[in-house]
CSV table of C-alpha atoms and ligand atoms in Angstrom, one decimal:
chain,number,residue,atom,x,y,z
A,1239,UNK,CA,11.0,-41.7,-74.9
A,1240,UNK,CA,9.7,-44.1,-72.5
A,1241,UNK,CA,7.1,-43.2,-70.6
A,1242,UNK,CA,8.8,-43.8,-67.9
A,1243,UNK,CA,11.0,-41.6,-68.2
A,1244,UNK,CA,9.0,-39.1,-69.5
A,1245,UNK,CA,6.6,-39.1,-66.0
A,1246,UNK,CA,9.9,-39.2,-64.4
A,1247,UNK,CA,11.8,-35.9,-65.8
A,1248,UNK,CA,8.1,-34.5,-65.8
A,1249,UNK,CA,8.3,-34.3,-61.7
A,1250,UNK,CA,12.1,-34.2,-62.1
A,1251,UNK,CA,10.9,-30.6,-63.6
A,1252,UNK,CA,8.0,-29.5,-61.4
A,1253,UNK,CA,8.9,-31.2,-57.6
A,1254,UNK,CA,11.6,-28.2,-57.3
A,1255,UNK,CA,9.8,-25.3,-58.0
A,1256,UNK,CA,6.6,-27.1,-56.3
A,1257,UNK,CA,9.4,-27.5,-52.8
A,1258,UNK,CA,10.3,-24.1,-53.0
A,1259,UNK,CA,6.3,-22.6,-53.2
A,1260,UNK,CA,6.2,-24.1,-49.7
A,1261,UNK,CA,5.5,-21.9,-47.2
A,1262,UNK,CA,5.1,-23.8,-44.0
A,1263,UNK,CA,6.3,-26.5,-42.5
A,1264,UNK,CA,3.2,-28.4,-43.1
A,1265,UNK,CA,2.9,-27.5,-46.5
A,1266,UNK,CA,5.8,-28.8,-46.7
A,1267,UNK,CA,4.5,-32.8,-45.3
A,1268,UNK,CA,2.5,-32.7,-47.5
A,1269,UNK,CA,4.4,-32.4,-50.2
A,1270,UNK,CA,6.5,-34.5,-49.3
A,1271,UNK,CA,4.4,-38.1,-48.3
A,1272,UNK,CA,2.9,-36.6,-51.4
A,1273,UNK,CA,6.5,-37.5,-53.8
A,1274,UNK,CA,7.6,-39.2,-51.2
A,1275,UNK,CA,5.0,-40.9,-49.2
A,1276,UNK,CA,3.8,-45.0,-49.8
A,1277,UNK,CA,1.4,-44.4,-52.6
A,1278,UNK,CA,3.8,-41.1,-53.2
A,1279,UNK,CA,4.6,-40.3,-57.0
A,1280,UNK,CA,8.8,-41.1,-56.7
A,1281,UNK,CA,6.9,-44.1,-54.8
A,1282,UNK,CA,4.9,-45.2,-57.4
A,1283,UNK,CA,7.4,-45.0,-60.4
A,1284,UNK,CA,10.1,-47.4,-58.5
A,1285,UNK,CA,7.4,-50.0,-57.7
A,1286,UNK,CA,6.5,-49.6,-61.3
A,1287,UNK,CA,10.5,-50.1,-62.4
A,1288,UNK,CA,9.1,-54.3,-62.5
A,1289,UNK,CA,7.5,-53.2,-66.3
A,1290,UNK,CA,10.1,-51.3,-67.8
A,1291,UNK,CA,11.7,-54.5,-70.5
A,1292,UNK,CA,15.4,-56.3,-67.7
A,1293,UNK,CA,17.2,-54.3,-69.9
A,1294,UNK,CA,16.3,-51.0,-69.7
A,1295,UNK,CA,16.6,-51.3,-66.4
A,1296,UNK,CA,19.8,-50.4,-64.9
A,1297,UNK,CA,19.5,-46.8,-66.3
A,1298,UNK,CA,16.9,-46.0,-65.2
A,1299,UNK,CA,16.4,-47.9,-61.6
A,1300,UNK,CA,19.5,-45.1,-61.8
A,1301,UNK,CA,17.2,-42.3,-62.5
A,1302,UNK,CA,13.8,-42.8,-60.0
A,1303,UNK,CA,16.5,-43.6,-57.4
A,1304,UNK,CA,18.5,-39.7,-59.0
A,1305,UNK,CA,15.5,-38.4,-58.4
A,1306,UNK,CA,14.4,-39.8,-54.8
A,1307,UNK,CA,17.9,-39.3,-53.9
A,1308,UNK,CA,17.3,-35.3,-55.1
A,1309,UNK,CA,14.3,-35.1,-53.4
A,1310,UNK,CA,14.5,-35.8,-50.3
A,1311,UNK,CA,18.0,-33.2,-50.2
A,1312,UNK,CA,15.2,-30.6,-52.1
A,1313,UNK,CA,12.8,-31.2,-49.1
A,1314,UNK,CA,15.3,-31.2,-46.2
A,1315,UNK,CA,17.6,-28.0,-47.6
A,1316,UNK,CA,13.9,-26.2,-47.5
A,1317,UNK,CA,13.4,-27.7,-43.8
A,1318,UNK,CA,16.1,-26.0,-42.9
A,1319,UNK,CA,14.9,-22.8,-44.8
A,1320,UNK,CA,12.0,-22.5,-42.8
A,1321,UNK,CA,12.9,-23.5,-39.7
A,1322,UNK,CA,15.6,-20.8,-39.9
A,1323,UNK,CA,12.2,-18.2,-41.4
A,1324,UNK,CA,10.4,-19.9,-37.7
A,1325,UNK,CA,13.2,-18.7,-35.3
A,1326,UNK,CA,14.1,-15.4,-37.2
A,1327,UNK,CA,10.3,-14.6,-36.6
A,1328,UNK,CA,10.3,-16.0,-33.1
A,1329,UNK,CA,14.2,-13.6,-32.6
A,1330,UNK,CA,12.4,-10.7,-33.5
A,1331,UNK,CA,9.4,-11.0,-31.8
A,1332,UNK,CA,11.3,-10.8,-28.7
A,1333,UNK,CA,13.9,-8.3,-29.7
A,1334,UNK,CA,14.3,-5.2,-28.2
A,1335,UNK,CA,14.5,-1.9,-29.7
A,1336,UNK,CA,17.4,-0.5,-27.9
A,1337,UNK,CA,16.7,2.3,-29.9
A,1338,UNK,CA,13.5,2.6,-28.5
A,1339,UNK,CA,12.5,5.8,-25.5
A,1340,UNK,CA,13.1,4.4,-22.2
A,1341,UNK,CA,10.2,4.7,-19.3
A,1342,UNK,CA,11.0,7.4,-16.9
A,1343,UNK,CA,10.9,6.1,-13.6
A,1344,UNK,CA,8.2,8.0,-11.0
A,1345,UNK,CA,11.4,9.6,-8.4
A,1346,UNK,CA,8.5,10.8,-4.8
A,1347,UNK,CA,9.2,14.0,-3.3
A,1348,UNK,CA,9.7,15.4,0.2
A,1349,UNK,CA,5.9,16.8,0.8
A,1350,UNK,CA,7.0,20.6,0.5
A,1351,UNK,CA,5.8,20.4,4.8
A,1352,UNK,CA,8.5,18.7,5.1
A,1353,UNK,CA,10.1,20.7,3.6
A,1354,UNK,CA,9.3,23.8,5.2
A,1355,UNK,CA,9.9,21.7,8.6
A,1356,UNK,CA,13.1,20.8,8.1
A,1357,UNK,CA,14.9,24.0,7.6
A,1358,UNK,CA,12.6,25.6,10.2
A,1359,UNK,CA,14.9,22.3,12.6
A,1360,UNK,CA,18.3,23.4,10.7
A,1361,UNK,CA,17.9,26.6,11.7
A,1362,UNK,CA,16.9,26.6,15.1
A,1363,UNK,CA,19.2,23.6,15.7
A,1364,UNK,CA,22.0,25.8,14.5
A,1365,UNK,CA,20.9,28.4,16.9
A,1366,UNK,CA,21.2,25.3,19.4
A,1367,UNK,CA,18.0,24.2,20.4
A,1368,UNK,CA,17.5,20.1,20.0
A,1369,UNK,CA,13.9,18.0,19.1
A,1370,UNK,CA,11.1,16.9,21.9
A,1371,UNK,CA,8.4,14.8,20.7
A,1372,UNK,CA,5.2,15.4,22.1
A,1373,UNK,CA,1.9,12.7,21.4
A,1374,UNK,CA,-1.5,14.2,19.2
A,1375,UNK,CA,-3.7,12.5,21.8
A,1376,UNK,CA,-3.8,14.9,25.0
A,1377,UNK,CA,-4.7,15.0,28.0
A,1378,UNK,CA,-6.6,18.7,29.3
A,1379,UNK,CA,-4.2,18.8,31.8
A,1380,UNK,CA,-0.9,19.0,29.0
A,1381,UNK,CA,-3.0,20.6,26.7
A,1382,UNK,CA,-4.3,23.0,29.0
A,1383,UNK,CA,-4.2,23.1,32.7
A,1384,UNK,CA,-1.4,23.4,32.6
A,1385,UNK,CA,-0.7,26.5,30.4
A,1386,UNK,CA,-2.5,28.0,31.9
A,1387,UNK,CA,-6.2,27.8,30.0
A,1388,UNK,CA,-8.8,28.2,32.5
A,1389,UNK,CA,-12.0,25.6,32.1
A,1390,UNK,CA,-14.2,28.2,31.3
A,1391,UNK,CA,-10.8,29.3,28.0
A,1392,UNK,CA,-12.6,30.0,24.8
A,1393,UNK,CA,-9.8,27.2,23.2
A,1394,UNK,CA,-11.1,24.8,25.4
A,1395,UNK,CA,-14.8,25.3,23.4
A,1396,UNK,CA,-15.9,21.6,21.8
A,1397,UNK,CA,-16.1,24.0,18.7
A,1398,UNK,CA,-11.9,23.9,18.6
A,1399,UNK,CA,-10.5,21.4,20.2
A,1400,UNK,CA,-11.2,17.4,18.7
A,1401,UNK,CA,-12.4,15.8,22.3
A,1402,UNK,CA,-11.5,11.8,22.5
A,1403,UNK,CA,-13.4,9.4,25.2
A,1404,UNK,CA,-11.9,9.0,28.4
A,1405,UNK,CA,-11.2,13.1,29.1
A,1406,UNK,CA,-9.1,12.4,26.8
A,1407,UNK,CA,-8.5,15.0,22.3
A,1408,UNK,CA,-6.5,15.9,19.5
A,1409,UNK,CA,-3.9,18.1,20.6
A,1410,UNK,CA,-5.1,21.3,19.4
A,1411,UNK,CA,-0.9,23.3,19.6
A,1412,UNK,CA,1.8,22.0,19.7
A,1413,UNK,CA,1.8,23.9,23.1
A,1414,UNK,CA,1.7,21.1,25.6
A,1415,UNK,CA,5.9,19.4,24.6
A,1416,UNK,CA,6.4,22.0,26.9
A,1417,UNK,CA,5.1,21.3,29.4
A,1418,UNK,CA,5.7,17.4,29.0
A,1419,UNK,CA,9.4,18.6,28.7
A,1420,UNK,CA,10.4,20.5,31.5
A,1421,UNK,CA,8.1,17.8,33.8
A,1422,UNK,CA,10.7,15.2,32.6
A,1423,UNK,CA,13.1,17.7,32.2
A,1424,UNK,CA,15.2,20.1,34.6
A,1425,UNK,CA,15.9,23.3,33.2
A,1426,UNK,CA,17.8,24.9,31.5
A,1427,UNK,CA,15.8,24.2,28.7
A,1428,UNK,CA,16.4,24.9,24.8
A,1429,UNK,CA,13.9,23.7,22.5
A,1430,UNK,CA,11.5,23.3,19.4
A,1431,UNK,CA,9.2,20.6,19.1
A,1432,UNK,CA,7.2,20.4,15.5
A,1433,UNK,CA,4.6,18.3,14.5
A,1434,UNK,CA,0.5,17.9,13.8
A,1435,UNK,CA,-2.6,20.1,15.7
A,1436,UNK,CA,-5.0,19.8,15.6
A,1437,UNK,CA,-8.4,21.9,15.2
A,1438,UNK,CA,-12.5,21.8,14.6
A,1439,UNK,CA,-11.8,24.0,11.9
A,1440,UNK,CA,-14.2,24.3,8.6
A,1441,UNK,CA,-11.5,23.7,5.7
A,1442,UNK,CA,-11.3,26.5,2.9
A,1443,UNK,CA,-8.0,28.0,1.7
A,1444,UNK,CA,-6.3,29.5,4.8
A,1445,UNK,CA,-8.1,27.0,7.8
A,1446,UNK,CA,-8.0,22.7,7.5
A,1447,UNK,CA,-8.3,21.1,10.8
A,1448,UNK,CA,-5.6,19.4,10.7
A,1449,UNK,CA,-2.0,21.6,10.3
A,1450,UNK,CA,1.3,22.1,12.0
A,1451,UNK,CA,3.3,23.7,14.2
A,1452,UNK,CA,7.4,24.3,15.8
A,1453,UNK,CA,6.8,24.8,19.5
A,1454,UNK,CA,9.6,26.3,20.8
A,1455,UNK,CA,10.9,27.1,25.1
A,1456,UNK,CA,13.8,28.7,26.8
A,1457,UNK,CA,14.0,28.4,29.9
A,1458,UNK,CA,17.6,29.7,31.4
A,1459,UNK,CA,18.1,32.2,33.9
A,1460,UNK,CA,17.8,35.8,33.0
A,1461,UNK,CA,16.5,35.1,29.6
A,1462,UNK,CA,14.5,38.2,28.5
A,1463,UNK,CA,12.4,39.0,25.9
A,1464,UNK,CA,15.4,41.0,23.8
A,1465,UNK,CA,17.0,37.4,23.9
A,1466,UNK,CA,13.0,36.1,22.4
A,1467,UNK,CA,13.5,39.3,20.1
A,1468,UNK,CA,16.9,38.4,18.6
A,1469,UNK,CA,15.9,34.4,18.6
A,1470,UNK,CA,13.4,35.3,16.0
A,1471,UNK,CA,14.3,37.9,13.9
A,1472,UNK,CA,17.9,35.6,13.4
A,1473,UNK,CA,14.8,33.3,12.4
A,1474,UNK,CA,13.6,35.7,10.3
A,1475,UNK,CA,16.4,36.2,8.8
A,1476,UNK,CA,18.0,33.4,7.6
A,1477,UNK,CA,14.7,31.6,7.1
A,1478,UNK,CA,13.4,35.0,4.1
A,1479,UNK,CA,17.2,36.3,3.6
A,1480,UNK,CA,17.5,39.8,4.3
A,1481,UNK,CA,14.2,40.3,3.4
A,1482,UNK,CA,12.9,38.6,6.9
A,1483,UNK,CA,12.7,42.0,8.9
A,1484,UNK,CA,9.9,40.8,11.9
A,1485,UNK,CA,7.4,43.6,14.1
A,1486,UNK,CA,6.2,43.1,17.1
A,1487,UNK,CA,3.0,43.5,18.5
A,1488,UNK,CA,1.2,43.1,21.8
A,1489,UNK,CA,-0.6,40.3,22.4
A,1490,UNK,CA,-2.5,37.5,24.7
A,1491,UNK,CA,-1.6,34.1,25.7
A,1492,UNK,CA,-2.8,31.7,29.1
A,1493,UNK,CA,0.4,30.4,29.0
A,1494,UNK,CA,3.3,33.2,28.5
A,1495,UNK,CA,3.2,36.9,29.3
A,1496,UNK,CA,4.3,39.6,28.3
A,1497,UNK,CA,2.6,38.0,25.0
A,1498,UNK,CA,2.6,39.2,21.1
A,1499,UNK,CA,2.3,38.3,18.1
A,1500,UNK,CA,5.6,38.7,15.1
A,1501,UNK,CA,4.5,39.7,11.7
A,1502,UNK,CA,6.6,39.4,8.6
A,1503,UNK,CA,7.1,41.8,6.3
A,1504,UNK,CA,5.2,40.6,3.1
A,1505,UNK,CA,7.7,39.1,1.2
A,1506,UNK,CA,5.1,39.3,-2.1
A,1507,UNK,CA,5.5,44.0,-1.7
A,1508,UNK,CA,8.5,43.5,0.3
A,1509,UNK,CA,5.6,46.5,3.0
A,1510,UNK,CA,4.3,48.1,-0.4
A,1511,UNK,CA,1.2,46.8,0.1
A,1512,UNK,CA,-0.8,44.0,-2.5
A,1513,UNK,CA,-3.3,41.3,-2.0
A,1514,UNK,CA,-2.1,38.5,0.3
A,1515,UNK,CA,-1.2,40.9,3.0
A,1516,UNK,CA,-4.6,42.7,2.2
A,1517,UNK,CA,-2.5,45.7,1.8
A,1518,UNK,CA,-0.9,45.7,5.6
A,1519,UNK,CA,2.6,44.8,4.5
A,1520,UNK,CA,2.4,42.2,7.1
A,1521,UNK,CA,1.8,39.1,7.2
A,1522,UNK,CA,1.2,36.9,10.4
A,1523,UNK,CA,3.9,34.8,11.8
A,1524,UNK,CA,4.2,33.3,15.3
A,1525,UNK,CA,2.9,33.8,18.5
A,1526,UNK,CA,5.5,34.4,21.3
A,1527,UNK,CA,5.5,35.9,25.3
A,1528,UNK,CA,7.7,35.1,28.6
A,1529,UNK,CA,7.1,32.4,29.5
A,1530,UNK,CA,4.2,32.8,32.6
A,1531,UNK,CA,5.0,31.7,36.1
A,1532,UNK,CA,1.7,29.5,36.5
A,1533,UNK,CA,2.7,27.6,33.8
A,1534,UNK,CA,6.5,26.6,36.0
A,1535,UNK,CA,4.4,26.0,38.4
A,1536,UNK,CA,2.3,23.2,37.2
A,1537,UNK,CA,5.8,21.6,36.1
A,1538,UNK,CA,7.6,22.2,38.6
A,1539,UNK,CA,9.8,24.5,38.5
A,1540,UNK,CA,11.0,27.7,40.3
A,1541,UNK,CA,9.6,30.9,38.8
A,1542,UNK,CA,11.3,33.1,40.3
A,1543,UNK,CA,14.7,31.6,39.8
A,1544,UNK,CA,14.5,30.6,36.0
A,1545,UNK,CA,12.4,32.7,33.1
A,1546,UNK,CA,12.1,31.9,29.7
A,1547,UNK,CA,10.3,32.5,26.8
A,1548,UNK,CA,8.4,30.2,24.0
A,1549,UNK,CA,6.6,30.0,20.9
A,1550,UNK,CA,4.7,28.7,18.4
A,1551,UNK,CA,4.9,28.8,14.4
A,1552,UNK,CA,3.1,27.3,11.2
A,1553,UNK,CA,4.9,26.3,9.2
A,1554,UNK,CA,1.9,25.1,6.2
A,1555,UNK,CA,1.6,29.4,6.8
A,1556,UNK,CA,5.6,29.2,6.5
A,1557,UNK,CA,5.6,27.2,3.6
A,1558,UNK,CA,2.8,28.7,2.0
A,1559,UNK,CA,4.5,32.8,2.1
A,1560,UNK,CA,7.5,31.1,1.3
A,1561,UNK,CA,6.5,29.0,-2.2
A,1562,UNK,CA,3.5,31.4,-3.5
A,1563,UNK,CA,0.8,28.3,-2.3
A,1564,UNK,CA,-2.8,30.1,-2.1
A,1565,UNK,CA,-4.6,27.0,-0.6
A,1566,UNK,CA,-3.7,25.1,2.6
A,1567,UNK,CA,-5.8,22.1,1.4
A,1568,UNK,CA,-3.7,21.0,-1.7
A,1569,UNK,CA,-0.8,20.4,1.4
A,1570,UNK,CA,-3.0,17.0,2.1
A,1571,UNK,CA,-4.7,16.8,-1.0
A,1572,UNK,CA,-2.1,13.6,-2.2
A,1573,UNK,CA,-2.0,15.6,-5.4
A,1574,UNK,CA,0.5,14.4,-7.5
A,1575,UNK,CA,0.7,17.5,-10.1
A,1576,UNK,CA,1.1,20.4,-7.3
A,1577,UNK,CA,3.4,17.9,-5.2
A,1578,UNK,CA,6.0,17.2,-7.8
A,1579,UNK,CA,6.8,21.1,-8.3
A,1580,UNK,CA,8.3,21.3,-4.8
B,1245,DAH,N1,0.2,27.7,20.9
B,1245,DAH,C1,-0.9,29.2,19.8
B,1245,DAH,C2,-1.1,28.8,18.7
B,1245,DAH,O1,-1.4,28.3,18.5
B,1245,DAH,C3,0.9,29.1,19.7
B,1245,DAH,C4,1.8,29.8,20.4
B,1245,DAH,C5,2.2,31.3,21.3
B,1245,DAH,C6,2.9,29.3,21.5
B,1245,DAH,C7,2.9,31.8,22.5
B,1245,DAH,C8,3.4,29.9,22.4
B,1245,DAH,C9,3.5,30.8,22.3
B,1245,DAH,O2,4.6,29.1,22.9
B,1245,DAH,O3,3.9,31.3,23.4
B,1245,DAH,O4,-2.3,29.5,18.4
């Protein structure tokens, strides 16, 4: 075999293996230059054809050209393979695995106080009460004077009330909404008014400087304490079920006469005595009474013609009773671990 043919066949043996082993397009390009580039092995063979004896040239030339074509074909094929592999890698990088567990989106929940308030509203709406609203920033007239609370009453002490500039204050109860509503509407009146109230209390498990009340007011001709009792008893039955028994104790509020404080049978021990009711079997629920004639006078209602009852209950307290929550501060802490339980 001529040295020329030997060169060709050596290359023909070597090239397929080296091309198929190229791992990257860059490596493949280096091989292409090595074989087919201007100074490449195949190019050199073709150039040196001139030195081959003339009668052998057609056969050897043909074989050299076959080699060139074969190498070109192998490089092209390997190039396509490498490009496919690269494409597959890209796809794999972006592919999503539909068998992976999904992310659960966070869904908010209604605050337990709002849930309790909504339940209380619903019960009173079913008895024909409607919703009234009043401002959280009040003046002394609506928060105190019109409610028959004289200037020297302890409830007006700076210890209890947050005073603002210009004779304004943060309402210390929802009772001023009674006054505003009666000033703006003629009797009969049947309203409830839920909302935030503010007192200068040091926070502890049962005190918070911000808490929530629902005020109730019913004014008509011939309204009696019996109406008040029946209304609140029905409310307790609907809220707590058959266990919702009430006890009325004589009390004092400047804006009602007579006044009562109302306890419900302890929902935790059914009146048997436990830690929550401190052994008494009863839990304080609300304050109420017959509207004091002085309040009617302050809003321009004729106390000879109209009578009415009013009550004020703490939403936070009821919510704590219903859910067995032992610290009022939890309501304001925005702790998702707490809130997501409701
Ligand atoms: N305003 C009272 C308080 O915050 C609660 C209250 C008691 C409201 C008797 C009333 C009522 O309407 O008649 O302690």
